[in-house]
Amino acid sequence: MSQSDNSFEPNVIDDEMLQKAVEEQWPEDIRKLAKVEGINFKDVMELQLRFRNILQIDNLWQFENLTKLQLDNNIIEKIEALESLIHLVWLDLSFNNIEVIEGLDTLVKLQDLSLYNNRISKIEHMDTLQELQIFSIGKNNLTTLENVVYLRRFKNLHTLNLTGNPFCDEEQYMLFVVAHLPGLVYLDFKLVSDTTREVAISNYHYLTDLLEHEEAQALAQLEEKQAQQKELEYHKTAFVEYLNGSFLFDSLYAEDTEAAKLAYLPGVDDLLKDFVSVCENLFNYCLKEHEKREAEVSDFYEGLHEVLTANQEEGRRIILDFENQNKMRLDEIHHASSHDTAESMRAEYNEDILQLSETLMTLEMQMVDQLEVRLRLIPVKPPILDAGTFHFAVACRDLENRHHEKLLEISISALEKSLKNELDEELPDDVREFLVDKNTIVNMVNKSHDIHLLKISMRECDILLNMYRWEASVKEKALQNEIDRNRNRIKEIFQYIDDLQEQLDNTQIPELTE
């Protein structure tokens, strides 16, 4: 139906079309039941929307558990509105009018994709489809074999169809594809023979060896970047991100561009060392404190688990004792010698059930009291609040004060030498512009000093704020876990007691005699 079929008006995917499509793929008996009870699109796993003259993909967000979708033989021009179908494994968009591969980023579980018979000229925008195993993109407008190289990223790809593309007419087409996709088992509906594979590798090893080297380098860079990001995330949990180096010092000048030019003056570089030393001392200390804090929190939850386990075992013991003592009670009530005897036995058993409920609830309330005490003792003392680390900001301010004095001294000395033409170092012109008079230098250095003190205070506030947020989140999580546990436990007790009473109420007893 794709390409130039104008025999029908374009259709939109509306609820009526979807309802009809779902009903059509079900057996008659299920279809009748669905008409009575209605269809929940969330329960639909497969959907066929073939040959419906659909122009635009839309309104599929309700099918959040869909695994197979057929949209072939329509007049679709753009891949879109599929982002909610995150469980999709099989997608057929063949025989449409699609020109660009796009809109597939969230379909990370996709294994089988067909874009056969469209208008695509480039294989692209598929990086997230790492589970892809079968790919059909034959009869499109692919003209250069370089498109095949893109497919090397799909390590699970074993079946590929490229037939009908312009580049298939090239003499070395098959050997090029097989050489660049060594994991391919089937190409264009044919099994790739060992002979073909050997010839392909032999003919193109000079290209594939280079690609493998580039891919290895790219992978190493990616892994290094991921490791750095992981390390940064760990540093953030310890509240010391970017303190293991000159970042703080550099950041002081990030928005102080005029004063930053003074770094070219002789002797200014030496001022950096003291800042880095203070930051790294705090960085190392806080990492150790973070490990201690994590261990303390882990010990807290381990102790909590032990208390909960003991309470649960006691609850199970109470229930087991009750069931062992009363396993014949219902039968005895049923076979009582008279109605009155049975009623008396039923009332007595009901009292025992109520007593069991009270015992279990008392045990749970004792557990709540114990946990409430433990929650107040959560070890969440942030390391920065320790006297040893709280001096960080003070130390930085002292260093900044000394840095300011030294920078002012160096700048004035440079000014005096410049005026006497005694400067030994060659300085950039934009630095020499400031070496005009003492007031200009003093005003610039003083302004820079104020900016630096403000930045140090802001960094201190950020660290403290993150600490308090972490403390609050630990307590909040522990409290919410306890609330959820308590709520679920009470539901369990009520449900168990209700089941016992229902069994008792449903037990038949002798009829009342006149």
Coordinates of C-alpha atoms in Angstrom, one line a residue:
M1 CA 0.0 0.0 0.0
S2 CA 3.0 2.3 0.5
Q3 CA 4.8 4.6 -1.9
S4 CA 2.2 6.1 -4.2
D5 CA -1.1 4.4 -3.3
N6 CA -3.7 7.2 -3.3
S7 CA -6.8 5.0 -3.7
F8 CA -7.9 5.7 -0.1
E9 CA -8.1 8.7 2.1
P10 CA -5.3 8.7 4.8
N11 CA -6.5 7.4 8.2
V12 CA -5.6 8.4 11.7
I13 CA -5.0 6.0 14.6
D14 CA -8.0 6.7 16.8
D15 CA -9.6 4.6 19.6
E16 CA -12.2 3.1 17.2
M17 CA -9.4 1.8 14.9
L18 CA -7.5 0.4 17.9
Q19 CA -10.5 -1.2 19.4
K20 CA -11.4 -2.9 16.1
A21 CA -7.8 -4.0 15.5
V22 CA -7.5 -5.7 19.0
E23 CA -10.9 -7.4 18.6
E24 CA -10.0 -8.7 15.1
Q25 CA -6.9 -10.6 16.4
W26 CA -8.8 -12.4 19.1
P27 CA -10.9 -15.6 18.9
E28 CA -14.7 -15.2 18.7
D29 CA -15.4 -16.2 22.3
I30 CA -12.9 -13.8 23.7
R31 CA -14.1 -11.1 21.4
K32 CA -17.6 -11.4 22.7
L33 CA -16.4 -11.2 26.3
A34 CA -14.3 -8.2 25.5
K35 CA -17.3 -6.3 24.1
V36 CA -19.1 -6.9 27.3
E37 CA -16.3 -6.2 29.8
G38 CA -14.3 -3.7 27.6
I39 CA -10.7 -3.9 26.5
N40 CA -7.8 -2.7 28.6
F41 CA -5.1 -1.7 26.1
K42 CA -2.5 -2.1 28.8
D43 CA -3.1 -5.9 28.6
V44 CA -2.5 -6.1 24.9
M45 CA 0.9 -7.7 24.0
E46 CA 0.6 -7.7 20.2
L47 CA -1.1 -5.3 17.8
Q48 CA -1.6 -5.5 14.0
L49 CA -2.4 -2.2 12.2
R50 CA -1.5 -3.4 8.6
F51 CA -3.1 -2.2 5.4
R52 CA -5.1 0.7 7.0
N53 CA -3.8 3.6 5.0
I54 CA -2.3 5.2 8.2
L55 CA -0.4 8.4 7.5
Q56 CA 0.8 9.2 11.0
I57 CA 1.7 7.1 14.0
D58 CA -0.2 8.3 17.1
N59 CA -2.3 7.3 20.1
L60 CA -0.3 4.2 21.0
W61 CA 0.7 5.4 24.5
Q62 CA -1.9 3.2 26.1
F63 CA -0.2 0.0 24.9
E64 CA 2.5 0.2 27.5
N65 CA 3.1 -3.5 27.6
L66 CA 3.2 -4.1 23.9
T67 CA 5.9 -6.4 22.6
K68 CA 5.0 -6.8 18.9
L69 CA 3.7 -4.1 16.6
Q70 CA 2.9 -4.4 12.9
L71 CA 2.5 -1.1 11.0
D72 CA 3.5 -2.4 7.6
N73 CA 1.7 -1.6 4.3
N74 CA 0.6 1.9 5.2
I75 CA 1.6 5.4 4.1
I76 CA 3.5 6.4 7.2
E77 CA 6.1 9.2 6.5
K78 CA 7.8 9.5 9.9
I79 CA 8.7 7.2 12.8
E80 CA 7.2 8.9 15.9
A81 CA 5.1 8.5 19.0
L82 CA 6.6 5.2 19.9
E83 CA 8.6 6.4 23.0
S84 CA 6.1 4.8 25.5
L85 CA 6.4 1.3 24.0
I86 CA 9.6 0.4 26.0
H87 CA 8.8 -3.3 26.0
L88 CA 8.6 -3.6 22.2
V89 CA 10.7 -6.5 20.9
W90 CA 9.3 -6.8 17.3
L91 CA 8.5 -3.8 15.0
D92 CA 7.5 -3.9 11.4
L93 CA 7.4 -0.6 9.5
S94 CA 7.9 -2.1 6.0
F95 CA 6.2 -0.8 2.9
N96 CA 5.7 2.8 4.0
N97 CA 7.1 6.2 2.9
I98 CA 9.7 6.7 5.7
E99 CA 12.7 8.8 4.7
V100 CA 14.7 9.0 8.0
I101 CA 15.4 6.5 10.8
E102 CA 14.4 8.3 14.0
G103 CA 12.2 8.0 17.1
L104 CA 13.5 4.7 18.2
D105 CA 15.7 5.8 21.2
T106 CA 13.5 4.3 24.0
L107 CA 13.0 0.9 22.3
V108 CA 16.0 -0.6 24.0
K109 CA 14.5 -4.1 24.0
L110 CA 13.9 -4.2 20.3
Q111 CA 15.3 -7.4 18.7
D112 CA 13.6 -7.5 15.3
L113 CA 13.2 -4.4 13.1
S114 CA 11.9 -4.2 9.6
L115 CA 12.1 -1.0 7.5
Y116 CA 11.9 -2.8 4.2
N117 CA 10.6 -0.9 1.2
N118 CA 10.8 2.7 2.3
R119 CA 12.7 5.7 1.2
I120 CA 15.6 5.7 3.6
S121 CA 19.0 6.9 2.4
K122 CA 21.1 6.6 5.5
I123 CA 21.3 4.1 8.4
E124 CA 21.5 6.2 11.6
H125 CA 19.9 7.1 15.0
M126 CA 19.8 3.5 16.2
D127 CA 22.6 3.6 18.8
T128 CA 20.3 2.5 21.7
L129 CA 19.1 -0.7 20.0
Q130 CA 21.8 -2.8 21.4
E131 CA 19.6 -5.9 21.6
L132 CA 18.9 -5.9 17.8
Q133 CA 19.3 -9.3 16.2
I134 CA 17.3 -9.1 13.0
F135 CA 17.3 -6.0 10.7
S136 CA 15.6 -5.7 7.3
I137 CA 16.2 -2.5 5.4
G138 CA 16.1 -3.8 1.8
K139 CA 14.6 -1.9 -1.1
N140 CA 15.4 1.6 0.2
N141 CA 17.8 4.3 -1.2
L142 CA 21.1 3.2 0.4
T143 CA 23.8 4.1 -2.1
T144 CA 27.1 3.9 -0.1
L145 CA 28.5 0.8 1.6
E146 CA 29.7 3.0 4.5
N147 CA 26.1 2.6 5.8
V148 CA 27.0 -1.0 6.7
V149 CA 29.9 0.1 8.9
Y150 CA 27.3 1.7 11.2
L151 CA 25.8 -1.7 11.9
R152 CA 29.1 -2.9 13.6
R153 CA 27.8 -1.5 16.9
F154 CA 25.1 -4.2 17.1
K155 CA 27.0 -7.2 18.5
N156 CA 23.9 -9.4 18.5
L157 CA 22.9 -8.8 14.9
H158 CA 22.9 -12.1 13.1
T159 CA 20.3 -11.6 10.3
L160 CA 20.4 -8.8 7.8
N161 CA 18.4 -8.0 4.6
L162 CA 19.8 -5.3 2.3
T163 CA 18.4 -6.5 -1.0
G164 CA 17.1 -3.9 -3.5
N165 CA 19.3 -1.1 -2.4
P166 CA 21.5 0.7 -5.1
F167 CA 24.7 -0.4 -3.4
C168 CA 23.8 -4.1 -3.8
D169 CA 24.9 -3.7 -7.5
E170 CA 28.5 -3.1 -6.5
E171 CA 30.8 -6.0 -7.4
Q172 CA 32.3 -6.4 -3.9
Y173 CA 28.9 -5.8 -2.0
M174 CA 28.6 -9.1 -0.3
L175 CA 32.3 -9.5 0.7
F176 CA 32.3 -5.9 2.1
V177 CA 29.2 -6.6 4.2
V178 CA 30.4 -9.9 5.5
A179 CA 33.9 -8.6 6.3
H180 CA 32.6 -5.7 8.3
L181 CA 29.9 -7.7 10.1
P182 CA 31.7 -10.8 11.3
G183 CA 28.8 -12.0 13.4
L184 CA 26.4 -12.2 10.5
V185 CA 24.8 -15.6 10.0
Y186 CA 22.2 -14.7 7.3
L187 CA 22.5 -12.0 4.6
D188 CA 19.7 -11.3 2.2
F189 CA 17.9 -14.5 3.1
K190 CA 21.0 -16.7 2.5
L191 CA 23.3 -18.4 5.0
V192 CA 26.8 -16.9 5.0
S193 CA 29.2 -19.7 4.1
D194 CA 32.6 -20.2 5.7
T195 CA 34.2 -19.8 2.3
T196 CA 32.6 -16.4 1.8
R197 CA 33.6 -15.3 5.2
E198 CA 37.2 -16.3 4.7
V199 CA 37.5 -14.5 1.4
A200 CA 35.8 -11.4 2.8
I201 CA 38.1 -11.2 5.8
S202 CA 41.1 -11.7 3.5
N203 CA 40.1 -9.0 1.1
Y204 CA 39.2 -6.4 3.7
H205 CA 41.3 -7.1 6.7
Y206 CA 43.3 -3.8 6.1
L207 CA 40.0 -1.9 6.6
T208 CA 38.5 -4.0 9.4
D209 CA 41.8 -4.0 11.4
L210 CA 41.8 -0.2 11.3
L211 CA 38.2 -0.1 12.3
E212 CA 38.8 -2.5 15.2
H213 CA 41.7 -0.3 16.4
E214 CA 39.5 2.8 16.3
E215 CA 36.7 1.0 18.0
A216 CA 39.0 -0.2 20.7
Q217 CA 40.2 3.3 21.3
A218 CA 36.7 4.7 21.4
L219 CA 35.7 1.9 23.8
A220 CA 38.7 2.7 26.1
Q221 CA 37.8 6.4 26.0
L222 CA 34.2 5.6 26.8
E223 CA 35.1 3.3 29.7
E224 CA 37.5 6.0 31.0
K225 CA 34.8 8.6 30.9
Q226 CA 32.3 6.2 32.6
A227 CA 34.9 5.5 35.3
Q228 CA 35.5 9.2 35.8
Q229 CA 31.7 9.8 36.0
K230 CA 31.4 6.9 38.5
E231 CA 34.2 8.3 40.6
L232 CA 32.6 11.8 40.5
E233 CA 29.3 10.3 41.7
Y234 CA 31.1 8.6 44.5
H235 CA 32.8 11.9 45.4
K236 CA 29.4 13.6 45.4
T237 CA 28.1 11.1 47.9
A238 CA 31.0 12.1 50.2
F239 CA 30.4 15.8 49.4
V240 CA 33.9 16.4 48.1
E241 CA 33.4 16.6 44.4
Y242 CA 36.1 18.7 42.6
L243 CA 38.1 19.1 45.8
N244 CA 40.9 16.8 44.7
G245 CA 42.9 19.3 42.7
S246 CA 43.0 22.9 41.6
F247 CA 39.3 23.2 40.6
L248 CA 38.3 25.4 43.6
F249 CA 41.2 27.7 43.0
D250 CA 40.5 27.8 39.2
S251 CA 36.9 28.5 39.9
L252 CA 37.7 31.6 41.8
Y253 CA 38.9 33.1 38.6
A254 CA 36.3 31.6 36.3
E255 CA 34.1 34.8 36.4
D256 CA 37.0 37.1 37.4
T257 CA 38.5 37.4 34.0
E258 CA 40.4 40.6 34.5
A259 CA 42.2 39.4 37.7
A260 CA 42.9 36.1 36.0
K261 CA 45.3 37.9 33.7
L262 CA 47.5 38.6 36.6
A263 CA 48.3 34.9 36.8
Y264 CA 51.0 35.7 34.1
L265 CA 52.9 37.7 36.7
P266 CA 56.0 36.0 38.0
G267 CA 55.5 34.3 41.4
V268 CA 51.6 33.9 41.1
D269 CA 51.8 30.2 40.1
D270 CA 53.3 29.3 43.5
L271 CA 50.1 30.6 45.3
L272 CA 48.1 27.7 43.8
K273 CA 50.0 25.0 45.7
D274 CA 48.7 26.0 49.1
F275 CA 45.1 26.0 47.9
V276 CA 45.4 22.6 46.3
S277 CA 47.0 21.2 49.5
V278 CA 44.2 22.3 51.7
C279 CA 41.5 21.0 49.3
E280 CA 43.2 17.6 49.0
N281 CA 43.6 17.3 52.8
L282 CA 39.9 17.8 53.2
F283 CA 39.1 15.5 50.2
N284 CA 41.1 12.6 51.7
Y285 CA 39.7 13.1 55.2
C286 CA 36.1 13.3 54.0
L287 CA 36.5 10.1 51.9
K288 CA 37.6 8.2 55.0
E289 CA 34.8 9.7 57.0
H290 CA 32.3 8.8 54.3
E291 CA 33.4 5.2 54.4
K292 CA 33.0 5.2 58.2
R293 CA 29.5 6.7 57.9
E294 CA 28.5 4.2 55.3
A295 CA 29.7 1.4 57.5
E296 CA 27.7 2.8 60.4
V297 CA 24.5 3.1 58.4
S298 CA 25.0 -0.4 57.1
D299 CA 25.4 -1.7 60.7
F300 CA 22.3 0.2 61.7
Y301 CA 20.2 -1.5 59.0
E302 CA 21.8 -4.9 59.8
G303 CA 20.8 -4.5 63.4
L304 CA 17.3 -3.4 62.3
H305 CA 17.0 -6.5 60.2
E306 CA 17.9 -8.7 63.1
V307 CA 15.3 -7.1 65.3
L308 CA 12.6 -7.4 62.6
T309 CA 13.6 -11.0 61.9
A310 CA 13.3 -11.9 65.6
N311 CA 9.9 -10.2 65.8
Q312 CA 8.7 -12.1 62.7
E313 CA 9.8 -15.4 64.0
E314 CA 8.0 -14.7 67.3
G315 CA 4.8 -13.9 65.3
R316 CA 5.1 -17.1 63.3
R317 CA 5.6 -19.1 66.5
I318 CA 2.5 -17.6 68.1
I319 CA 0.4 -18.4 65.0
L320 CA 1.8 -21.9 64.7
D321 CA 1.0 -22.6 68.4
F322 CA -2.5 -21.4 67.9
E323 CA -3.0 -23.5 64.8
N324 CA -1.6 -26.6 66.4
Q325 CA -3.8 -26.2 69.4
N326 CA -6.9 -25.5 67.4
K327 CA -6.6 -27.6 64.2
M328 CA -9.5 -29.8 65.3
R329 CA -11.8 -27.1 66.7
L330 CA -13.8 -26.5 63.5
D331 CA -14.4 -30.2 63.1
E332 CA -15.4 -30.5 66.7
I333 CA -17.9 -27.6 66.4
H334 CA -19.3 -29.2 63.2
H335 CA -19.9 -32.5 65.0
A336 CA -21.1 -31.2 68.3
S337 CA -23.8 -33.2 70.1
S338 CA -26.3 -30.3 70.0
H339 CA -26.9 -26.8 68.6
D340 CA -26.3 -25.2 72.0
T341 CA -23.1 -27.0 72.5
A342 CA -21.9 -26.0 69.1
E343 CA -22.8 -22.3 69.7
S344 CA -20.9 -22.4 73.0
M345 CA -17.9 -23.9 71.3
R346 CA -18.1 -21.3 68.5
A347 CA -18.2 -18.4 71.0
E348 CA -15.2 -19.8 72.9
Y349 CA -13.2 -20.3 69.6
N350 CA -14.2 -16.7 68.6
E351 CA -12.8 -15.4 71.9
D352 CA -9.6 -17.3 71.2
I353 CA -9.3 -15.7 67.8
L354 CA -9.8 -12.3 69.3
Q355 CA -7.2 -13.1 71.9
L356 CA -4.8 -14.1 69.1
S357 CA -5.5 -10.8 67.3
E358 CA -4.7 -8.9 70.4
T359 CA -1.5 -10.8 71.0
L360 CA -0.3 -10.2 67.5
M361 CA -1.1 -6.5 67.6
T362 CA 0.6 -6.2 70.9
L363 CA 3.7 -7.8 69.4
E364 CA 3.6 -5.4 66.5
M365 CA 3.2 -2.4 68.8
Q366 CA 6.3 -3.5 70.7
M367 CA 8.1 -3.7 67.4
V368 CA 7.0 -0.2 66.5
D369 CA 8.3 1.1 69.9
Q370 CA 11.7 -0.6 69.5
L371 CA 12.1 0.8 65.9
E372 CA 11.1 4.3 67.0
V373 CA 13.9 4.3 69.5
R374 CA 16.4 2.9 66.9
L375 CA 15.3 5.5 64.3
R376 CA 16.2 8.2 66.7
L377 CA 19.7 6.8 66.9
I378 CA 20.5 6.7 63.1
P379 CA 24.2 7.5 62.8
V380 CA 24.1 10.4 60.4
K381 CA 26.7 12.8 61.7
P382 CA 28.1 14.4 58.5
P383 CA 31.9 14.6 58.4
I384 CA 32.0 18.3 57.6
L385 CA 30.4 19.0 61.0
D386 CA 33.4 17.5 62.7
A387 CA 35.7 20.1 64.1
G388 CA 38.6 18.8 62.0
T389 CA 36.8 19.4 58.7
F390 CA 34.8 22.5 59.6
H391 CA 38.1 24.5 59.5
F392 CA 38.1 24.0 55.7
A393 CA 36.4 27.2 55.0
V394 CA 38.4 29.1 57.6
A395 CA 41.6 27.7 56.1
C396 CA 40.5 28.7 52.6
R397 CA 39.7 32.2 53.7
D398 CA 43.1 32.5 55.4
L399 CA 44.8 31.3 52.3
E400 CA 42.7 33.7 50.2
N401 CA 43.7 36.6 52.5
R402 CA 47.4 35.6 52.2
H403 CA 46.9 35.1 48.5
H404 CA 45.4 38.6 48.2
E405 CA 48.3 40.2 50.1
K406 CA 50.9 38.3 48.1
L407 CA 49.1 39.0 44.8
L408 CA 48.9 42.7 45.6
E409 CA 52.6 42.7 46.5
I410 CA 53.6 40.9 43.3
S411 CA 51.3 43.2 41.2
I412 CA 52.7 46.5 42.7
S413 CA 56.3 45.2 42.3
A414 CA 55.5 44.3 38.6
L415 CA 54.0 47.8 38.1
E416 CA 57.2 49.5 39.5
K417 CA 59.4 47.3 37.4
S418 CA 57.3 48.0 34.3
L419 CA 57.4 51.7 34.8
K420 CA 61.2 51.5 35.0
N421 CA 61.3 49.0 32.1
E422 CA 63.0 46.5 34.3
L423 CA 60.6 43.5 33.8
D424 CA 62.5 40.5 32.8
E425 CA 59.5 38.4 31.6
E426 CA 57.6 39.0 28.4
L427 CA 54.0 39.7 29.4
P428 CA 50.9 39.7 27.1
D429 CA 49.7 43.1 26.0
D430 CA 46.3 42.7 27.8
V431 CA 48.3 42.1 31.1
R432 CA 50.6 45.2 30.5
E433 CA 47.4 47.3 30.1
F434 CA 46.8 46.9 33.9
L435 CA 50.3 47.9 34.8
V436 CA 49.4 51.6 34.5
D437 CA 49.1 53.0 38.0
K438 CA 48.8 51.8 41.6
N439 CA 45.1 52.6 42.0
T440 CA 44.1 50.5 39.0
I441 CA 46.1 47.5 40.4
V442 CA 44.8 47.9 44.0
N443 CA 41.2 48.2 42.9
M444 CA 41.4 45.2 40.6
V445 CA 43.1 43.0 43.3
N446 CA 40.6 44.1 46.0
K447 CA 37.6 43.4 43.8
S448 CA 39.0 40.0 43.0
H449 CA 39.5 39.3 46.7
D450 CA 35.9 40.1 47.4
I451 CA 34.7 37.7 44.6
H452 CA 37.0 34.9 45.9
L453 CA 35.7 35.2 49.5
L454 CA 32.1 35.1 48.2
K455 CA 32.9 31.9 46.2
I456 CA 34.5 30.2 49.2
S457 CA 31.5 31.0 51.3
M458 CA 29.2 29.7 48.6
R459 CA 31.2 26.4 48.3
E460 CA 31.0 26.1 52.1
C461 CA 27.2 26.6 52.0
D462 CA 26.8 24.0 49.2
I463 CA 28.7 21.4 51.2
L464 CA 26.7 22.0 54.3
L465 CA 23.4 22.0 52.4
N466 CA 24.2 18.7 50.7
M467 CA 25.2 17.3 54.1
Y468 CA 21.9 18.2 55.7
R469 CA 19.9 17.0 52.7
W470 CA 21.7 13.6 52.9
E471 CA 20.9 13.4 56.6
A472 CA 17.3 14.2 56.0
S473 CA 17.0 11.6 53.2
V474 CA 18.5 8.8 55.3
K475 CA 16.1 9.5 58.1
E476 CA 13.2 9.9 55.7
K477 CA 13.9 6.7 53.9
A478 CA 14.2 4.7 57.2
L479 CA 11.0 6.2 58.5
Q480 CA 9.1 5.5 55.3
N481 CA 10.3 2.0 55.3
E482 CA 9.0 1.5 58.8
I483 CA 5.7 3.1 58.0
D484 CA 5.3 0.8 55.0
R485 CA 6.4 -2.3 57.0
N486 CA 4.0 -1.5 59.8
R487 CA 1.1 -0.9 57.4
N488 CA 1.7 -4.1 55.6
R489 CA 2.0 -6.1 58.9
I490 CA -1.3 -4.8 60.3
K491 CA -3.0 -5.7 57.0
E492 CA -1.5 -9.2 57.3
I493 CA -2.8 -9.6 60.8
F494 CA -6.3 -8.3 60.0
Q495 CA -6.4 -10.6 56.9
Y496 CA -5.3 -13.6 58.9
I497 CA -7.9 -13.0 61.6
D498 CA -10.6 -12.3 59.1
D499 CA -9.8 -15.7 57.4
L500 CA -10.1 -17.5 60.7
Q501 CA -13.4 -15.9 61.5
E502 CA -14.7 -16.6 58.0
Q503 CA -13.9 -20.3 58.4
L504 CA -15.6 -20.2 61.8
D505 CA -18.7 -18.5 60.4
N506 CA -18.9 -21.0 57.5
T507 CA -18.7 -24.0 59.7
Q508 CA -22.0 -25.8 59.8
I509 CA -23.5 -26.7 63.2
P510 CA -26.4 -29.0 64.3
E511 CA -29.8 -27.4 63.7
L512 CA -31.7 -26.0 66.7
T513 CA -34.3 -28.6 67.8
E514 CA -37.7 -27.8 69.4

